[in-house]
CSV table of C-alpha atoms in Angstrom, one decimal:
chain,number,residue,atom,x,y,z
C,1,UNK,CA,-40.2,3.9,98.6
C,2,UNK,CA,-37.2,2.3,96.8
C,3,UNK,CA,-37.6,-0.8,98.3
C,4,UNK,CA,-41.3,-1.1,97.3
C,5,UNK,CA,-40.4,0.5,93.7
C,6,UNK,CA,-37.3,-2.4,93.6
C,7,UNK,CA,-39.9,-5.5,94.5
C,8,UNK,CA,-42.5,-4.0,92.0
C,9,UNK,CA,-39.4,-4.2,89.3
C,10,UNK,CA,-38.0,-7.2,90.7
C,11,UNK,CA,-41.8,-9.2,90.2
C,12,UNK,CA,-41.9,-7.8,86.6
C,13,UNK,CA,-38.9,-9.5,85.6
C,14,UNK,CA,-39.3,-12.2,86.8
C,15,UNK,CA,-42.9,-12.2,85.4
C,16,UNK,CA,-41.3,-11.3,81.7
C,17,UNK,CA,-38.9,-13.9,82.2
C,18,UNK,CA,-41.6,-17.0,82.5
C,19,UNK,CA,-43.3,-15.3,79.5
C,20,UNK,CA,-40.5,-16.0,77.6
C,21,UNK,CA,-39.4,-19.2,78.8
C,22,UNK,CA,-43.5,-20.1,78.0
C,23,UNK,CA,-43.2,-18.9,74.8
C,24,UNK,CA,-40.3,-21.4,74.0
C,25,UNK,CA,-41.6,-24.5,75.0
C,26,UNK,CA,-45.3,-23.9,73.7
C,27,UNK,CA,-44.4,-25.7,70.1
C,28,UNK,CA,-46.1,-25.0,66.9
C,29,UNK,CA,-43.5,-27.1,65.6
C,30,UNK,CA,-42.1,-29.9,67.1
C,31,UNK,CA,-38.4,-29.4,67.3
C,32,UNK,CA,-35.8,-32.1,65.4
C,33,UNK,CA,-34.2,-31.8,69.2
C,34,UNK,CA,-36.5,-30.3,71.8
C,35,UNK,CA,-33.6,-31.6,74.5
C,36,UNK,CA,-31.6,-28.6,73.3
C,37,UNK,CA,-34.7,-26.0,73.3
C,38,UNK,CA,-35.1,-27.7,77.0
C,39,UNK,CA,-32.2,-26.8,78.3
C,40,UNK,CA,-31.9,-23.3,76.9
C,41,UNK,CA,-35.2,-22.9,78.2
C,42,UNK,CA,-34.0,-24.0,81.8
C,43,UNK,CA,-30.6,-22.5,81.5
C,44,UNK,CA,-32.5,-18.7,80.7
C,45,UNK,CA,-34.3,-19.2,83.8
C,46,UNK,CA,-31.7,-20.5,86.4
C,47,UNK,CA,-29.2,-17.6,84.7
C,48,UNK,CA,-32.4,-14.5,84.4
C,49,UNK,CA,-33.2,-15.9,88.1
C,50,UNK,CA,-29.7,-15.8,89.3
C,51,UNK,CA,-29.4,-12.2,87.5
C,52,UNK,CA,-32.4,-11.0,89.3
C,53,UNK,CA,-32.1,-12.0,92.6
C,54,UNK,CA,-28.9,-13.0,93.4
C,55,UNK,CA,-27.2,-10.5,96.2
C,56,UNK,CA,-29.9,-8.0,95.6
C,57,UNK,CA,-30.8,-7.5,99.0
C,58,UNK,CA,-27.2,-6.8,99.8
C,59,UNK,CA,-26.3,-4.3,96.9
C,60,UNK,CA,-27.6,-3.4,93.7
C,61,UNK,CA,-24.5,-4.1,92.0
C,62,UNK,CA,-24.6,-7.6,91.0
C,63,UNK,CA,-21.7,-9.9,91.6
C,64,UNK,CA,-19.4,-10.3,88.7
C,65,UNK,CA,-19.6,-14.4,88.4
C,66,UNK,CA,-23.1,-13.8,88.0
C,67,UNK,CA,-22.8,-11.3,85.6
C,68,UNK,CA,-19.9,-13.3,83.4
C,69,UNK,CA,-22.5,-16.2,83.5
C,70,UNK,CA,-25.4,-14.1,82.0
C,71,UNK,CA,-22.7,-13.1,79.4
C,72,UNK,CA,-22.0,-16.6,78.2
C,73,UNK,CA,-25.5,-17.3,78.6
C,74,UNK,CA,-26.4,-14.5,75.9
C,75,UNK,CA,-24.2,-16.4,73.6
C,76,UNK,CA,-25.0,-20.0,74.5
C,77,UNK,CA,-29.0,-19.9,74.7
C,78,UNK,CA,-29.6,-18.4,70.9
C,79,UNK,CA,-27.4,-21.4,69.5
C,80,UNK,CA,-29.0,-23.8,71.5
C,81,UNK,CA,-32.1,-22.8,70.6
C,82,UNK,CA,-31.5,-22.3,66.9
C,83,UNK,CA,-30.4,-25.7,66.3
C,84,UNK,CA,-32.9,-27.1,68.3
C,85,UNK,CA,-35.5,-26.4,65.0
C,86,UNK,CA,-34.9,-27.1,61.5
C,87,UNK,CA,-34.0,-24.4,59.3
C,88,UNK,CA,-37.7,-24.0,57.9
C,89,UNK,CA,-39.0,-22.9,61.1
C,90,UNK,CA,-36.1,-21.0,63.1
C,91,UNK,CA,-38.3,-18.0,62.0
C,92,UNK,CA,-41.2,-19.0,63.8
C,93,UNK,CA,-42.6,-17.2,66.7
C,94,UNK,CA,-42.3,-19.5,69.4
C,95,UNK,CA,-38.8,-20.6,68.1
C,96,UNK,CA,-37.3,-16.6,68.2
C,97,UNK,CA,-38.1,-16.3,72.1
C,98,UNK,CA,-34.9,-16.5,72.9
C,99,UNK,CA,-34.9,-12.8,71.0
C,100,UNK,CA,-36.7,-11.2,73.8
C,101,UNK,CA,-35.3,-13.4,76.6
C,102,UNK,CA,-31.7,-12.0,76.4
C,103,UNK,CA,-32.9,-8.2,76.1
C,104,UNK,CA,-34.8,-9.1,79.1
C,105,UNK,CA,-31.4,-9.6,80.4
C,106,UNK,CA,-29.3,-7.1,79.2
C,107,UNK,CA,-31.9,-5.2,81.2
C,108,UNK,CA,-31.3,-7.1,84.0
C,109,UNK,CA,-27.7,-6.4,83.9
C,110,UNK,CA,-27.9,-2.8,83.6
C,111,UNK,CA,-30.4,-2.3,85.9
C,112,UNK,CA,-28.1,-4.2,88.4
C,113,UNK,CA,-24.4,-1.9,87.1
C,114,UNK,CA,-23.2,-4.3,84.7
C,115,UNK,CA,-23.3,-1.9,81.6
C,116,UNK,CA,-19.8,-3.5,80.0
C,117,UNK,CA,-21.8,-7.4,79.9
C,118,UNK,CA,-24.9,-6.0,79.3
C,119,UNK,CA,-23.3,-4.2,76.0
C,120,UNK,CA,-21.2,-7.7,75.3
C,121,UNK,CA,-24.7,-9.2,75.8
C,122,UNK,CA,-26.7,-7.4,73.7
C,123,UNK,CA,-23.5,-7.7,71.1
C,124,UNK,CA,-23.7,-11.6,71.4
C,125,UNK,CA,-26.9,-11.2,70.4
C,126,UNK,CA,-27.4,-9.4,67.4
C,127,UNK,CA,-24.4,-11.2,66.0
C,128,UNK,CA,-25.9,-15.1,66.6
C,129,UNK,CA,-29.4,-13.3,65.1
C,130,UNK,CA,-27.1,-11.7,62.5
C,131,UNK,CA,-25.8,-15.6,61.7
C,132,UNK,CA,-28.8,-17.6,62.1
C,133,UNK,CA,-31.8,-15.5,60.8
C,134,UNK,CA,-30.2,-12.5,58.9
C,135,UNK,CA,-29.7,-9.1,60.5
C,136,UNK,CA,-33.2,-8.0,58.5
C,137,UNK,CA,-35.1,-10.9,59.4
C,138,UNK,CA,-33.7,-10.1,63.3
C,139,UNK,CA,-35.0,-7.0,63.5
C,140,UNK,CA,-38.3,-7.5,62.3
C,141,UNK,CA,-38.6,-10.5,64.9
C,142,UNK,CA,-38.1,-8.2,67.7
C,143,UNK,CA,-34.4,-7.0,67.9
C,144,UNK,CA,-34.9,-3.9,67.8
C,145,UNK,CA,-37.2,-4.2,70.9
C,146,UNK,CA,-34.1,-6.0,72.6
C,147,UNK,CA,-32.1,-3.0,71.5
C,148,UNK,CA,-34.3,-0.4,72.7
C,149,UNK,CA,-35.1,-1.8,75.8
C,150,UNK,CA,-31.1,-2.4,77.2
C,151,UNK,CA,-30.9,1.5,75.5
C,152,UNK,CA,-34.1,3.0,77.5
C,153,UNK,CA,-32.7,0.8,81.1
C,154,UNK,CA,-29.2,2.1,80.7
C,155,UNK,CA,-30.4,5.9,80.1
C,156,UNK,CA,-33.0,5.6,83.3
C,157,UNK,CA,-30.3,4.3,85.0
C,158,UNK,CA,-28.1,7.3,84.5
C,159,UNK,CA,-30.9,9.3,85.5
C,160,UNK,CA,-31.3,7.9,88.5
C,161,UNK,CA,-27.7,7.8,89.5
C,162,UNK,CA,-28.1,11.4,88.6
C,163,UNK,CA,-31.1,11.9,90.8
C,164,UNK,CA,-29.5,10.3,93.8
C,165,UNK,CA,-26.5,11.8,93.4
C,166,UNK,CA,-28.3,15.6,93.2
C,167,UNK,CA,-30.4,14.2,96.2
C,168,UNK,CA,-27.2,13.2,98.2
C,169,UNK,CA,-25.4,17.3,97.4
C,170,UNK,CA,-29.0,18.8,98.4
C,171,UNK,CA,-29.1,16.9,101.9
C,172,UNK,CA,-25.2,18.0,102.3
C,173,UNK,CA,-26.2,21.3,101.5
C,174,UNK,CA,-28.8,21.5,103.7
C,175,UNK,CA,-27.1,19.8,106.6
C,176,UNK,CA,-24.4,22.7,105.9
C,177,UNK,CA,-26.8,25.2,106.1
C,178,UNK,CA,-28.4,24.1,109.0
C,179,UNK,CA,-24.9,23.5,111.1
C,180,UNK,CA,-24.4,27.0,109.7
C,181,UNK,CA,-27.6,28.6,110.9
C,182,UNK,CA,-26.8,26.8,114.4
C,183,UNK,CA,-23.4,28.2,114.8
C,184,UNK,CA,-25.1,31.9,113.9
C,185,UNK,CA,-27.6,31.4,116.5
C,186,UNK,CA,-24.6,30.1,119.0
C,187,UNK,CA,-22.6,33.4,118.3
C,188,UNK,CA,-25.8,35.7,118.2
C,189,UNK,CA,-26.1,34.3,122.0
C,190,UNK,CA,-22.4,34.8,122.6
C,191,UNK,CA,-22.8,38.4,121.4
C,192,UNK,CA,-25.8,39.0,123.3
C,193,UNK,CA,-24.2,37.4,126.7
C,194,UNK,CA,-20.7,39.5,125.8
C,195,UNK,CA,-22.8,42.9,125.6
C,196,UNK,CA,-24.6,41.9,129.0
C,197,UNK,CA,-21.5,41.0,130.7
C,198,UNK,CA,-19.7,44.5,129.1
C,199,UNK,CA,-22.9,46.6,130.5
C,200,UNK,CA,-22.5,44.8,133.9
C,201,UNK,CA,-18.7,45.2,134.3
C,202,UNK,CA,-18.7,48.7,132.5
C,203,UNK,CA,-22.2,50.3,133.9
C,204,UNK,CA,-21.3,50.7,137.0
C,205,UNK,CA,-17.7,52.6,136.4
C,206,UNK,CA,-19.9,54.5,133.9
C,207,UNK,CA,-22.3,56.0,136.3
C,208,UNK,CA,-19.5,57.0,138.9
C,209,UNK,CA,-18.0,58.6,135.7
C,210,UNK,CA,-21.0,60.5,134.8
C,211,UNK,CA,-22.0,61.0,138.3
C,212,UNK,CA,-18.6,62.8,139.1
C,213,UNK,CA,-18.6,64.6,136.1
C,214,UNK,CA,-14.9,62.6,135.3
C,215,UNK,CA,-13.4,63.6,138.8
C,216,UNK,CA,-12.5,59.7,140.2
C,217,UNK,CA,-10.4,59.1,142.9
C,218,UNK,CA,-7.2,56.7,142.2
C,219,UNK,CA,-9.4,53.4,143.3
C,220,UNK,CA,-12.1,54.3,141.1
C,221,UNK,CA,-9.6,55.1,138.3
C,222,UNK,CA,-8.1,51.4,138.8
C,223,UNK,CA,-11.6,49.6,138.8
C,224,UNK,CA,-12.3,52.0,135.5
C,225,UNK,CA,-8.9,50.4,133.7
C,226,UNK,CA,-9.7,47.3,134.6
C,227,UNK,CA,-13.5,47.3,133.8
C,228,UNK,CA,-11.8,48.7,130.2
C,229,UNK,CA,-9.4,45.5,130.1
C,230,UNK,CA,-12.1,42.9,131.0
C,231,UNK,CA,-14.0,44.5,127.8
C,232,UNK,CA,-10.9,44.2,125.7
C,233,UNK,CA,-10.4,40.8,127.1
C,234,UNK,CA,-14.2,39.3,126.5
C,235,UNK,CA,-13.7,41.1,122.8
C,236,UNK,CA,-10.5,39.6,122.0
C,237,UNK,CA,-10.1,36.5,123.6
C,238,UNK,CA,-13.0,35.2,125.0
C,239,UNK,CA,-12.9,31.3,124.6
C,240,UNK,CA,-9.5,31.8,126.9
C,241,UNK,CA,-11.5,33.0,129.9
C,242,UNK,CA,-13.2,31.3,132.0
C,243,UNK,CA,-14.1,32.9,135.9
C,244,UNK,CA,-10.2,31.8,137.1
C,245,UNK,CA,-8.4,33.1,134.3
C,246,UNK,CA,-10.7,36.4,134.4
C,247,UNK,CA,-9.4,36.9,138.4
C,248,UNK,CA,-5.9,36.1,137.6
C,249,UNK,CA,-5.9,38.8,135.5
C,250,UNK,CA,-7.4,41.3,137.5
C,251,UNK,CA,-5.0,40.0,140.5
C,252,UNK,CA,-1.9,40.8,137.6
C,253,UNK,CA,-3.5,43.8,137.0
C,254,UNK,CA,-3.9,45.0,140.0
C,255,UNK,CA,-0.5,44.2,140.9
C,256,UNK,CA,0.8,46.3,138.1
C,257,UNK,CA,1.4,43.7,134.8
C,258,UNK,CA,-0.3,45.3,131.9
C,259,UNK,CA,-1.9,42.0,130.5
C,260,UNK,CA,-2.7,41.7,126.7
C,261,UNK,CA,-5.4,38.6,124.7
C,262,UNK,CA,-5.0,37.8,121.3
C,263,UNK,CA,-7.3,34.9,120.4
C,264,UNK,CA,-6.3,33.9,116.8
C,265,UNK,CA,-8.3,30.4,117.3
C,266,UNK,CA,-6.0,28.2,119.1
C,267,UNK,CA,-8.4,26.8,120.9
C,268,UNK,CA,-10.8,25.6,117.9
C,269,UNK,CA,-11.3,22.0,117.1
C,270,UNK,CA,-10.3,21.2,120.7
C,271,UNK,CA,-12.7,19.2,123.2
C,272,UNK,CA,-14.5,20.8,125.7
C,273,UNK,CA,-12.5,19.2,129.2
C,274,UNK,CA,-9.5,20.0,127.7
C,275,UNK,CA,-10.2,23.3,126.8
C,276,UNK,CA,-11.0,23.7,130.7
C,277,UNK,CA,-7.7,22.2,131.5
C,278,UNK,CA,-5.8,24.8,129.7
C,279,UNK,CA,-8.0,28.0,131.4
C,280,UNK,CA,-7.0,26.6,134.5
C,281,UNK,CA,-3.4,25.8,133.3
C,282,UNK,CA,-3.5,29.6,132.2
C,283,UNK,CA,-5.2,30.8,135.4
C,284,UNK,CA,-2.1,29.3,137.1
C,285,UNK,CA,0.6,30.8,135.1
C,286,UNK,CA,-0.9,34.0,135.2
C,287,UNK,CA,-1.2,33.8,139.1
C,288,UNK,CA,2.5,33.4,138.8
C,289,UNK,CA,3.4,35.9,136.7
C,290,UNK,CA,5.5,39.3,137.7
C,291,UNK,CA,7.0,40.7,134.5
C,292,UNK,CA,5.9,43.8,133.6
C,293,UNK,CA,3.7,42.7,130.6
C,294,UNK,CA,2.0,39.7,129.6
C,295,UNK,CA,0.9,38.5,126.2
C,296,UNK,CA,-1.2,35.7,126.0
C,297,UNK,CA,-1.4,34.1,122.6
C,298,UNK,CA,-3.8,31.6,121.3
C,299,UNK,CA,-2.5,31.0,117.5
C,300,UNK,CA,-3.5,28.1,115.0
C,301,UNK,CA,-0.6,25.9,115.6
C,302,UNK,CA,-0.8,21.9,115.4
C,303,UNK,CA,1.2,21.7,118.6
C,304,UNK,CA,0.7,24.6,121.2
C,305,UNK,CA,-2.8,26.0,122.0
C,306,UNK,CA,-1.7,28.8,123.9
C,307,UNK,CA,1.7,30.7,124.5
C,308,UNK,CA,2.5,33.4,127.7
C,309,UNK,CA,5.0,35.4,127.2
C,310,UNK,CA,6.2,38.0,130.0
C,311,UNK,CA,8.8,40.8,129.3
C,312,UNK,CA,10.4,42.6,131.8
C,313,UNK,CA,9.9,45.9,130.9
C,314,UNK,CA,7.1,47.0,128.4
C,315,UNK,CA,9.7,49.9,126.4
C,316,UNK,CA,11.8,46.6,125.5
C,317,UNK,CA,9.7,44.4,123.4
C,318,UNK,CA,12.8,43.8,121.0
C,319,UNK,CA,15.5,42.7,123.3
C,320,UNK,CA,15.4,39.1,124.0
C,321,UNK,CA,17.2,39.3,127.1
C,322,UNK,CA,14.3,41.0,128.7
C,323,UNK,CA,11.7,38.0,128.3
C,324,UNK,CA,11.0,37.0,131.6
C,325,UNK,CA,8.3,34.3,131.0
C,326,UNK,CA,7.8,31.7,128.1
C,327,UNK,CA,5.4,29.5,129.2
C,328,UNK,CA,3.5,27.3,125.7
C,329,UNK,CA,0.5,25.0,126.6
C,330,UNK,CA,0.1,22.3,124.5
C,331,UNK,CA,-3.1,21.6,122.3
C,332,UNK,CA,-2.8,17.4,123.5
C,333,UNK,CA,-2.0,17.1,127.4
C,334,UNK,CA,0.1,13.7,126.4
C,335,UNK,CA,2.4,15.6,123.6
């Protein structure tokens, strides 16, 4: 769509432009030097041409030589035109093209982002108008057309910056909303697959519960705390655990290590393998671990993804004598 509304523009310029460049060689009056009128007439078109096409399949923006040679070109063709005719017929309609010509190209520069020339152009021109024909005599040639049409292209202009600019925040917006829909889909799932796994793991210990009326035996009491910390564990931490880490947990467990997940989002913004290669550098530690308690911490930090930390007895958490495991994996594998 913009390219077909930019060729449509682009063929009406140019189209505007040979009206022009007609209109000054079609004579009523022959000129005391028509050499001068000639080559205003050809310099218009090789600069409106230039203006018009030059780059515009690259950018819209048009390159600045071109730009400061439409400039000096708003100030070059009037004159040459103007004293191309004798004084008695400067005011003539074929002779005051040149009027037309240049708004045509203060257009053309603010259509292509040159607002600053396009105002020194359309300034060039009212004051060689001003100095060869009189400001009054100007305007009622067709200055004030000049002037309204650089005023009308600069104002649709900022519209359309506007407009693409609005169009541009929408599509962010959306694409926000749409990564943001995705990731509550992605956690609904998680959620759904967490309450599966908790009635799979917790179900069972639950009907031996109910079905005993609370009497277990010391085996069934042990599955029953760990079936409670595999909940905690899948509520607290579960981008930690993977099937390894889960059993090297249980194994701790088992053994006697009261193990403890915080996931605080150390593990966000970090790729998928190397995530796996800190589970299984966890599963390892863990399968090595004999303190009495284990915290495993996975904190936003720029360096460390995940920390162990074992103590040697749970009832002396403030003595630092009694850590018995500081093990910190690293969010980069090559830090």
């Amino acid at each position: 769509m913009n390219r077909t509304v930019r060729s449509v523009a682009t063929l009406l310029s140019i189209g505007f432009a040979m009206y022009f460049a007609a209109r000054g060689v079609w004579w009523i009056e022959q000129p005391d030097a028509p050499l001068l009128m000639l080559l205003a007439v050809v310099l218009y078109l090789v600069t409106v041409n230039m203006a018009i096409l030059w780059d515009s399949a690259v950018s819209v923006r048009m390159p600045l030589w071109v730009a400061i040679l439409a400039g000096v070109s708003s100030v070059v063709i009037p004159s040459l035109a103007t004293h191309s005719l004798a004084v008695a017929h400067r005011t003539a309609p074929f002779a005051t093209w040149y009027i037309g010509a240049i708004g045509l190209l203060g257009v053309v520069l603010v259509v292509r982002r040159r607002l600053l020339i396009a105002t020194l152009s359309l300034t060039a021109l009212i004051a060689t108008c001003w100095i060869h024909l009189g400001i009054l005599s100007a305007l009622s040639l067709g200055l004030v057309g000049s002037i309204m049409w650089v005023a009308v292209a600069w104002l649709l202009v900022m519209f359309w910056d506007r407009a693409i600019r609005d169009t541009e925040r929408l599509a962010d917006i959306q694409q926000a909303v749409s990564a943001w829909h995705a990731t509550q889909q992605v956690r609904q799932r998680e959620r759904r697959l967490r309450t599966q796994f908790a009635l799979a793991v917790a179900g069972p210990v639950l009907s031996r519960v109910v079905a005993s009326h609370g009497a277990l035996d010391e085996d069934e009491r042990l599955e029953a705390r760990l079936a409670e910390g595999r909940l905690r564990d899948e509520l607290r931490g579960a981008s930690l655990l993977n099937d390894a880490v889960r059993d090297a947990i249980a194994d701790a467990r088992r053994r006697g290590v009261a193990v403890t997940v915080f996931d605080e989002g150390g593990l966000d913004e970090i790729e998928e393998g190397r995530r796996a290669e800190i589970r299984d550098e966890l599963a390892g530690v863990l399968a090595d671990a004999h303190a009495d308690r284990v915290i495993i911490r996975a904190a936003r930090d720029d360096r460390v993804a995940v920390t162990v930390v074992g103590r040697a007895s749970a009832g002396s958490s403030s003595d630092d004598d009694a850590v018995d495991l500081w093990h910190e994996i690293l969010r980069d594998a090559n830090s």
